[in-house]
Short mmCIF file of C-alpha atoms in Angstrom, two decimals:
data_model
loop_
_atom_site.label_atom_id
_atom_site.label_comp_id
_atom_site.label_asym_id
_atom_site.label_seq_id
_atom_site.Cartn_x
_atom_site.Cartn_y
_atom_site.Cartn_z
CA MET A 1 13.07 24.32 -2.95
CA LEU A 2 12.15 20.79 -4.02
CA PRO A 3 14.39 17.90 -2.99
CA GLY A 4 16.29 15.79 -5.49
CA VAL A 5 14.80 12.32 -5.88
CA GLY A 6 16.23 8.84 -6.00
CA VAL A 7 13.97 6.04 -7.16
CA PHE A 8 14.29 2.38 -6.19
CA GLY A 9 12.59 0.05 -8.68
CA THR A 10 12.14 -0.41 -12.38
CA GLY A 11 8.59 -1.75 -12.50
CA SER A 12 5.40 -0.19 -13.77
CA THR A 13 4.92 2.11 -10.75
CA ALA A 14 8.42 3.55 -11.09
CA ARG A 15 7.89 4.12 -14.82
CA VAL A 16 4.75 6.12 -14.08
CA LEU A 17 6.13 7.90 -11.00
CA VAL A 18 9.22 9.43 -12.62
CA PRO A 19 7.32 11.42 -15.32
CA LEU A 20 4.81 12.58 -12.68
CA LEU A 21 7.62 13.79 -10.43
CA LYS A 22 9.28 15.64 -13.31
CA ALA A 23 5.99 17.25 -14.30
CA GLU A 24 5.66 18.69 -10.79
CA GLY A 25 9.20 20.14 -10.86
CA PHE A 26 11.15 17.41 -9.01
CA GLU A 27 14.54 16.44 -10.42
CA VAL A 28 15.11 12.68 -10.47
CA HIS A 29 18.87 12.23 -10.06
CA ALA A 30 19.24 8.47 -9.67
CA VAL A 31 17.50 5.16 -10.20
CA TRP A 32 18.27 1.71 -8.74
CA GLY A 33 17.50 -1.62 -10.40
CA ARG A 34 18.11 -5.22 -9.38
CA SER A 35 20.59 -5.45 -12.25
CA GLU A 36 22.72 -2.87 -14.08
CA GLU A 37 20.84 -3.75 -17.26
CA GLU A 38 17.44 -2.98 -15.77
CA ALA A 39 18.63 0.29 -14.21
CA CYS A 40 20.38 1.39 -17.40
CA CYS A 41 17.34 0.65 -19.53
CA LEU A 42 15.00 2.70 -17.33
CA ALA A 43 17.51 5.57 -16.97
CA LYS A 44 17.81 5.88 -20.76
CA GLU A 45 14.05 5.58 -21.28
CA LEU A 46 13.18 8.30 -18.72
CA GLY A 47 16.25 10.54 -18.93
CA ILE A 48 17.68 9.87 -15.48
CA PRO A 49 21.37 10.87 -15.25
CA PHE A 50 22.59 8.17 -12.86
CA HIS A 51 21.74 4.48 -12.58
CA THR A 52 23.09 1.67 -10.44
CA SER A 53 22.36 -1.75 -9.00
CA ARG A 54 24.04 -0.88 -5.67
CA SER A 55 21.64 0.68 -3.15
CA ASP A 56 24.28 2.72 -1.33
CA ASP A 57 25.11 4.60 -4.53
CA VAL A 58 21.59 6.07 -4.47
CA LEU A 59 21.29 6.54 -0.72
CA LEU A 60 24.64 8.37 -0.51
CA HIS A 61 24.08 10.48 -3.67
CA GLN A 62 24.67 14.07 -2.68
CA ASP A 63 21.75 15.41 -4.71
CA VAL A 64 19.17 12.89 -3.43
CA ASP A 65 17.07 14.03 -0.45
CA LEU A 66 13.86 12.09 -1.13
CA VAL A 67 13.91 8.34 -1.69
CA CYS A 68 10.97 6.62 -3.39
CA ILE A 69 10.98 2.85 -2.85
CA TYR A 70 8.93 0.66 -5.20
CA ILE A 71 10.67 -2.69 -5.02
CA PRO A 72 9.70 -6.23 -3.90
CA PRO A 73 8.26 -6.14 -0.34
CA SER A 74 10.96 -8.38 1.05
CA MET A 75 13.57 -5.67 0.27
CA THR A 76 11.60 -2.62 1.37
CA ARG A 77 12.46 -2.59 5.09
CA GLN A 78 16.20 -2.72 4.53
CA ILE A 79 16.28 0.23 2.16
CA ALA A 80 13.74 2.36 4.08
CA VAL A 81 15.45 1.99 7.47
CA LYS A 82 18.87 2.71 5.99
CA ALA A 83 17.59 5.75 4.09
CA LEU A 84 16.15 7.27 7.25
CA GLY A 85 19.40 6.57 9.13
CA ILE A 86 21.35 8.46 6.44
CA GLY A 87 18.95 11.42 6.71
CA LYS A 88 16.73 10.98 3.62
CA ASN A 89 13.01 11.48 3.40
CA VAL A 90 11.19 8.25 2.48
CA LEU A 91 8.15 7.35 0.42
CA CYS A 92 7.78 3.59 0.15
CA GLU A 93 5.51 0.66 -0.57
CA LYS A 94 4.51 -2.01 1.93
CA ALA A 95 6.96 -4.33 3.67
CA ALA A 96 6.72 -8.13 3.58
CA THR A 97 5.99 -8.85 7.24
CA ALA A 98 4.74 -7.15 10.41
CA VAL A 99 8.18 -7.50 11.95
CA ASP A 100 9.71 -5.62 9.00
CA SER A 101 6.99 -2.97 9.35
CA PHE A 102 7.75 -2.61 13.06
CA LYS A 103 11.41 -1.98 12.32
CA MET A 104 10.40 0.74 9.89
CA VAL A 105 8.15 2.31 12.55
CA THR A 106 11.07 2.29 15.03
CA ALA A 107 13.32 4.08 12.50
CA ALA A 108 10.63 6.65 11.66
CA ARG A 109 10.12 7.41 15.36
CA TYR A 110 13.85 7.88 15.79
CA TYR A 111 13.95 10.48 12.97
CA PRO A 112 10.62 12.36 13.34
CA GLN A 113 11.92 15.36 11.41
CA LEU A 114 12.11 13.26 8.24
CA LEU A 115 9.19 12.44 5.95
CA SER A 116 8.24 8.76 6.26
CA VAL A 117 5.00 7.80 4.50
CA MET A 118 3.53 4.76 2.79
CA GLY A 119 2.58 4.96 -0.87
CA ASN A 120 -1.11 4.01 -0.69
CA THR A 121 -2.38 6.23 -3.48
CA LEU A 122 -6.07 5.48 -2.92
CA ARG A 123 -6.19 7.94 -0.03
CA PHE A 124 -5.32 10.70 -2.48
CA LEU A 125 -8.01 9.88 -5.03
CA PRO A 126 -10.49 12.78 -5.07
CA ALA A 127 -13.49 10.39 -4.86
CA PHE A 128 -12.28 8.95 -1.55
CA GLY A 129 -11.37 12.38 -0.20
CA ALA A 130 -14.93 13.50 -0.95
CA MET A 131 -16.37 10.29 0.48
CA ARG A 132 -14.53 10.74 3.75
CA GLN A 133 -15.70 14.33 4.06
CA LEU A 134 -19.33 13.33 3.45
CA LEU A 135 -19.06 10.54 6.02
CA VAL A 136 -17.78 13.06 8.58
CA GLU A 137 -20.67 15.36 7.72
CA GLY A 138 -23.15 12.54 8.30
CA TYR A 139 -24.37 11.83 4.77
CA VAL A 140 -25.04 8.15 5.60
CA GLY A 141 -25.81 8.64 9.27
CA GLU A 142 -24.27 6.06 11.55
CA MET A 143 -21.94 3.85 9.53
CA GLN A 144 -22.98 0.19 9.55
CA VAL A 145 -21.49 -1.77 6.64
CA CYS A 146 -18.58 -1.36 4.20
CA ASP A 147 -18.50 -3.57 1.10
CA VAL A 148 -15.51 -3.61 -1.27
CA ARG A 149 -15.16 -5.50 -4.55
CA VAL A 150 -11.96 -5.52 -6.61
CA TYR A 151 -11.89 -7.75 -9.70
CA GLY A 152 -9.26 -7.84 -12.36
CA PRO A 153 -6.67 -9.85 -14.35
CA SER A 154 -3.83 -11.86 -12.87
CA LEU A 155 -1.22 -10.07 -10.76
CA LEU A 156 1.55 -12.50 -11.72
CA ASP A 157 4.65 -11.34 -13.58
CA GLN A 158 5.57 -12.85 -16.92
CA SER A 159 8.26 -14.97 -15.30
CA TYR A 160 8.54 -16.61 -11.87
CA GLY A 161 9.33 -14.03 -9.21
CA TRP A 162 8.20 -12.52 -5.93
CA THR A 163 4.62 -12.00 -7.15
CA CYS A 164 4.27 -15.80 -7.23
CA GLU A 165 5.48 -16.32 -3.65
CA GLU A 166 3.18 -15.75 -0.70
CA LEU A 167 6.11 -15.51 1.71
CA MET A 168 7.75 -12.76 -0.36
CA GLY A 169 4.68 -10.52 -0.32
CA GLY A 170 2.94 -11.71 -3.48
CA GLY A 171 -0.78 -12.29 -3.91
CA GLY A 172 -3.96 -10.27 -4.04
CA LEU A 173 -4.32 -9.84 -0.26
CA HIS A 174 -0.87 -8.35 0.22
CA THR A 175 -0.66 -6.42 -3.04
CA VAL A 176 -4.18 -5.00 -3.34
CA GLY A 177 -5.90 -5.97 -0.08
CA SER A 178 -3.40 -4.00 1.97
CA SER A 179 -4.41 -0.77 0.20
CA VAL A 180 -8.11 -1.59 0.76
CA ILE A 181 -7.50 -2.24 4.48
CA ASP A 182 -5.73 1.10 4.80
CA LEU A 183 -8.45 2.88 2.82
CA LEU A 184 -11.25 1.53 5.03
CA SER A 185 -9.39 2.69 8.13
CA TYR A 186 -9.01 6.14 6.52
CA LEU A 187 -12.70 6.37 5.53
CA THR A 188 -14.15 5.13 8.83
CA SER A 189 -11.51 6.58 11.19
CA ALA A 190 -11.48 3.14 12.85
CA ARG A 191 -9.31 0.03 12.98
CA ALA A 192 -10.11 -3.62 12.74
CA HIS A 193 -10.04 -5.65 15.96
CA ARG A 194 -11.22 -9.05 14.60
CA VAL A 195 -11.00 -10.57 11.12
CA HIS A 196 -12.08 -13.71 9.30
CA GLY A 197 -10.79 -14.64 5.83
CA LEU A 198 -10.37 -17.18 3.07
CA LEU A 199 -7.50 -17.28 0.56
CA ARG A 200 -7.24 -19.48 -2.50
CA THR A 201 -4.69 -20.01 -5.30
CA PHE A 202 -6.68 -21.20 -8.31
CA VAL A 203 -3.89 -20.71 -10.87
CA GLN A 204 -0.83 -22.59 -9.55
CA GLN A 205 0.87 -22.97 -12.93
CA ASN A 206 0.45 -21.45 -16.39
CA GLY A 207 2.23 -21.40 -19.76
CA LEU A 208 5.21 -19.48 -18.32
CA ILE A 209 5.28 -20.90 -14.77
CA ARG A 210 5.48 -24.69 -14.90
CA GLY A 211 7.65 -27.69 -14.09
CA ILE A 212 8.73 -27.85 -10.50
CA ARG A 213 7.64 -24.24 -9.83
CA ARG A 214 4.20 -23.54 -8.41
CA VAL A 215 2.47 -20.29 -7.49
CA THR A 216 1.76 -20.01 -3.74
CA SER A 217 0.38 -16.48 -3.69
CA ASP A 218 -3.43 -16.01 -3.59
CA ASP A 219 -5.44 -14.97 -6.63
CA PHE A 220 -8.75 -14.96 -4.73
CA CYS A 221 -9.41 -13.60 -1.28
CA PHE A 222 -12.51 -12.89 0.79
CA PHE A 223 -12.35 -11.45 4.26
CA GLN A 224 -14.44 -9.73 6.89
CA MET A 225 -13.41 -7.14 9.46
CA LEU A 226 -15.08 -5.79 12.60
CA MET A 227 -13.86 -2.23 13.00
CA GLY A 228 -14.01 0.00 16.06
CA GLY A 229 -16.96 0.30 18.41
CA THR A 230 -16.12 -2.71 20.60
CA GLY A 231 -17.95 -1.12 23.53
CA SER A 232 -20.84 0.46 21.65
CA ARG A 233 -24.31 -0.96 21.18
CA SER A 234 -23.86 -1.26 17.40
CA GLY A 235 -20.54 -3.12 17.75
CA GLY A 236 -18.84 -0.93 15.16
CA VAL A 237 -18.62 -1.19 11.39
CA CYS A 238 -18.86 -4.54 9.59
CA CYS A 239 -16.62 -4.72 6.47
CA THR A 240 -16.53 -7.32 3.73
CA VAL A 241 -13.84 -7.36 1.02
CA THR A 242 -13.75 -9.58 -2.06
CA LEU A 243 -10.61 -9.71 -4.28
CA ASN A 244 -10.68 -11.80 -7.44
CA PHE A 245 -7.75 -11.73 -9.92
CA ASN A 246 -9.00 -14.41 -12.32
CA MET A 247 -10.88 -12.04 -14.64
CA PRO A 248 -8.69 -11.06 -17.64
CA GLY A 249 -9.87 -8.14 -19.69
CA SER A 250 -11.91 -6.53 -16.93
CA PHE A 251 -11.43 -4.31 -13.93
CA VAL A 252 -13.93 -3.53 -11.17
CA HIS A 253 -13.14 -1.30 -8.19
CA GLU A 254 -16.14 -0.53 -6.01
CA VAL A 255 -16.25 0.69 -2.41
CA MET A 256 -19.66 1.10 -0.72
CA VAL A 257 -20.40 2.48 2.75
CA VAL A 258 -23.92 1.91 4.05
CA GLY A 259 -25.32 3.79 7.04
CA SER A 260 -28.53 4.40 8.93
CA THR A 261 -29.71 7.18 6.57
CA GLY A 262 -28.07 6.46 3.23
CA ARG A 263 -25.13 5.08 1.31
CA LEU A 264 -22.07 6.23 -0.63
CA ILE A 265 -20.52 4.25 -3.51
CA ALA A 266 -17.22 4.90 -5.21
CA ARG A 267 -17.06 3.16 -8.60
CA GLY A 268 -13.66 3.55 -10.16
CA THR A 269 -12.92 7.26 -9.90
CA GLU A 270 -16.53 8.45 -9.53
CA LEU A 271 -18.57 8.94 -6.36
CA TYR A 272 -22.32 8.25 -6.06
CA GLY A 273 -24.69 8.67 -3.16
CA GLN A 274 -28.26 7.82 -2.23
CA ARG A 275 -30.21 8.79 0.86
CA ASN A 276 -32.88 6.51 2.27
CA GLY A 277 -36.22 7.38 0.68
CA SER A 278 -34.78 8.88 -2.53
CA LYS A 279 -35.63 7.29 -5.85
CA GLY A 280 -32.10 6.71 -7.11
CA GLU A 281 -28.42 7.44 -6.92
CA GLU A 282 -26.96 10.88 -7.53
CA LEU A 283 -23.56 11.57 -9.02
CA LEU A 284 -21.65 13.45 -6.35
CA LEU A 285 -18.22 13.57 -8.03
CA GLY A 286 -17.59 12.70 -11.64
CA ASP A 287 -14.40 11.51 -13.32
CA SER A 288 -12.21 14.55 -13.89
CA GLY A 289 -10.55 12.77 -16.77
CA TRP A 290 -7.01 11.43 -16.98
CA VAL A 291 -4.83 13.47 -19.36
CA GLY A 292 -1.66 11.41 -18.89
CA PRO A 293 -0.69 8.22 -20.72
CA GLU A 294 -2.71 5.07 -19.99
CA VAL A 295 -0.82 2.40 -18.13
CA LYS A 296 -2.01 -1.16 -18.68
CA GLU A 297 -0.52 -2.48 -15.43
CA MET A 298 -1.98 0.28 -13.19
CA PRO A 299 -5.74 0.72 -12.76
CA LEU A 300 -7.10 4.26 -13.15
CA PRO A 301 -7.97 4.82 -9.45
CA HIS A 302 -4.36 4.08 -8.44
CA LEU A 303 -3.01 6.11 -11.37
CA GLN A 304 -5.03 9.23 -10.53
CA GLY A 305 -4.28 8.76 -6.83
CA LEU A 306 -0.53 8.59 -7.58
CA SER A 307 -0.74 11.82 -9.54
CA SER A 308 -2.56 13.55 -6.67
CA MET A 309 -0.01 12.22 -4.17
CA VAL A 310 2.91 13.66 -6.16
CA LYS A 311 1.14 17.05 -6.26
CA ALA A 312 0.73 16.88 -2.49
CA LEU A 313 4.44 16.10 -2.08
CA ARG A 314 5.37 19.15 -4.14
CA GLN A 315 3.17 21.38 -1.97
CA SER A 316 4.66 19.88 1.16
CA PHE A 317 8.29 20.51 0.17
CA GLN A 318 7.62 23.81 -1.62
CA ALA A 319 6.61 25.39 1.66
CA HIS A 320 10.24 25.36 2.86
CA GLU A 321 13.48 26.71 1.44
CA GLU A 322 15.57 23.86 2.83
CA ARG A 323 15.51 20.86 0.48
CA ARG A 324 14.93 18.25 3.20
CA SER A 325 12.31 20.23 5.12
CA TRP A 326 8.63 19.60 4.56
CA ALA A 327 5.19 20.73 5.77
CA ARG A 328 2.81 18.18 7.21
CA GLY A 329 -0.40 19.83 6.01
CA PRO A 330 -0.39 18.83 2.31
CA VAL A 331 0.50 15.19 3.10
CA ALA A 332 -1.56 14.85 6.30
CA MET A 333 -3.80 12.25 4.66
CA ALA A 334 -0.83 10.05 3.69
CA PRO A 335 -0.52 6.78 5.64
CA THR A 336 2.34 6.71 8.11
CA PHE A 337 4.65 3.80 8.86
CA GLU A 338 2.43 3.15 11.93
CA ASP A 339 -0.49 2.75 9.47
CA GLY A 340 1.67 0.36 7.46
CA LEU A 341 2.28 -1.75 10.61
CA TYR A 342 -1.45 -1.89 11.31
CA VAL A 343 -2.23 -2.94 7.75
CA GLN A 344 0.40 -5.68 7.75
CA THR A 345 -0.88 -6.92 11.09
CA VAL A 346 -4.40 -7.24 9.63
CA VAL A 347 -3.02 -9.03 6.52
CA GLU A 348 -1.26 -11.60 8.71
CA ALA A 349 -4.38 -12.05 10.85
CA VAL A 350 -6.46 -12.76 7.71
CA LYS A 351 -3.86 -15.34 6.62
CA ARG A 352 -4.02 -17.02 10.03
CA SER A 353 -7.80 -17.08 9.80
CA SER A 354 -7.67 -18.73 6.40
CA CYS A 355 -5.57 -21.49 7.90
CA SER A 356 -7.54 -21.90 11.13
CA GLY A 357 -11.05 -21.27 9.82
CA GLU A 358 -11.64 -19.09 12.92
CA TRP A 359 -12.02 -15.39 13.69
CA GLU A 360 -8.67 -13.91 14.60
CA CYS A 361 -7.84 -10.92 16.81
CA VAL A 362 -5.75 -8.05 15.41
CA GLU A 363 -3.02 -7.33 17.93
CA ILE A 364 -0.40 -4.78 16.89
CA MET A 365 3.05 -5.53 18.23
CA SER A 366 4.51 -3.04 20.67
CA GLU A 367 8.01 -4.50 20.75
CA GLU A 368 10.09 -6.50 18.32
CA PRO A 369 9.80 -10.24 19.01
CA ASP A 370 12.91 -12.10 20.10
CA PRO A 371 14.27 -14.00 17.06
CA ASN A 372 15.62 -16.68 19.43
CA HIS A 373 12.30 -17.05 21.33
CA ASN A 374 11.60 -20.63 20.15
CA LEU A 375 15.16 -21.68 20.84
CA CYS A 376 15.05 -20.24 24.34
CA GLU A 377 11.79 -22.04 25.08
CA ALA A 378 13.28 -25.36 23.88
CA LEU A 379 16.38 -24.89 26.04
CA GLN A 380 14.22 -24.06 29.06
CA ARG A 381 12.14 -27.23 28.53
CA ASN A 382 15.27 -29.35 28.31
CA LYS A 383 16.65 -27.73 31.44
CA ASN A 384 13.48 -28.56 33.37
#
């Protein structure tokens, strides 16, 4: 039996997610929006019976057992932690800070019987599933270098909002870079231990964002990661990532893994490979074709990945008769809240590096920092 679903968010992802859920047999019982008007509009558009701007109305809805959270990052932690505490399964997007991510991890550990996964859809894209399998089988030999390029139009909303504010989780690094960081960890089965990065905001104002308001979120980001292998002779895998969102009318999504005996390249939704000594690339996995509606705001790799993720969720819940019970197998590739904490830690290390100009270590927090730490230090200095 499939669980009833409550959706938080009225943006482009929510508008795509609801029809995909319904197509797989899920019933979407409730939707939350930041205003009654937003929630009502989406509910009418997608045929959702209940809408509200009060989060508790969705979380306490008797027919909702799975909560999908696609809202601004600064609000994600509050809803996710509360949903788990009430006994709901949770699928959500990234949080705004590593501290928020740590609180989500703590809640997930306290309720291990509940589903708690991050919504990075790239892991579910068939091209990356095939790439990971080929890497395990040794297609490229020993992995040496990963190179990622993502180019596209501006990520800013039409009006001033969270996408313009770096502190609220806006910007290319947090919005797109986080999914790339997670993907590289999934493909290489390793984690970054040192990073170096550069962030820039080239478009600080435009025709809709002007006056006293300025954009602080990055629209260009370049960073390097050293992943795994700290004690090995090779020193692990070297990764470079370039994100540029100053290219209207175009979209490039390319992930290349180079090894000692060959390379694999995912371009969009297709996978290519070339072994050392061969004359050219071979197509290993073609585009299966997208039969759903095109979504301007969501690139095809994310769109197809989202569709595959929803199918995996159906298989996971279908394996049990109880609506809240789920099987781990079909969603084993999904990133956990622990993965989300790692990703956010890397993001913040890249930001520190951009400010310092130095390589920064990636140190995942093991306990929540004391919010009064600075105050306590000041009091201790005064006392001495």
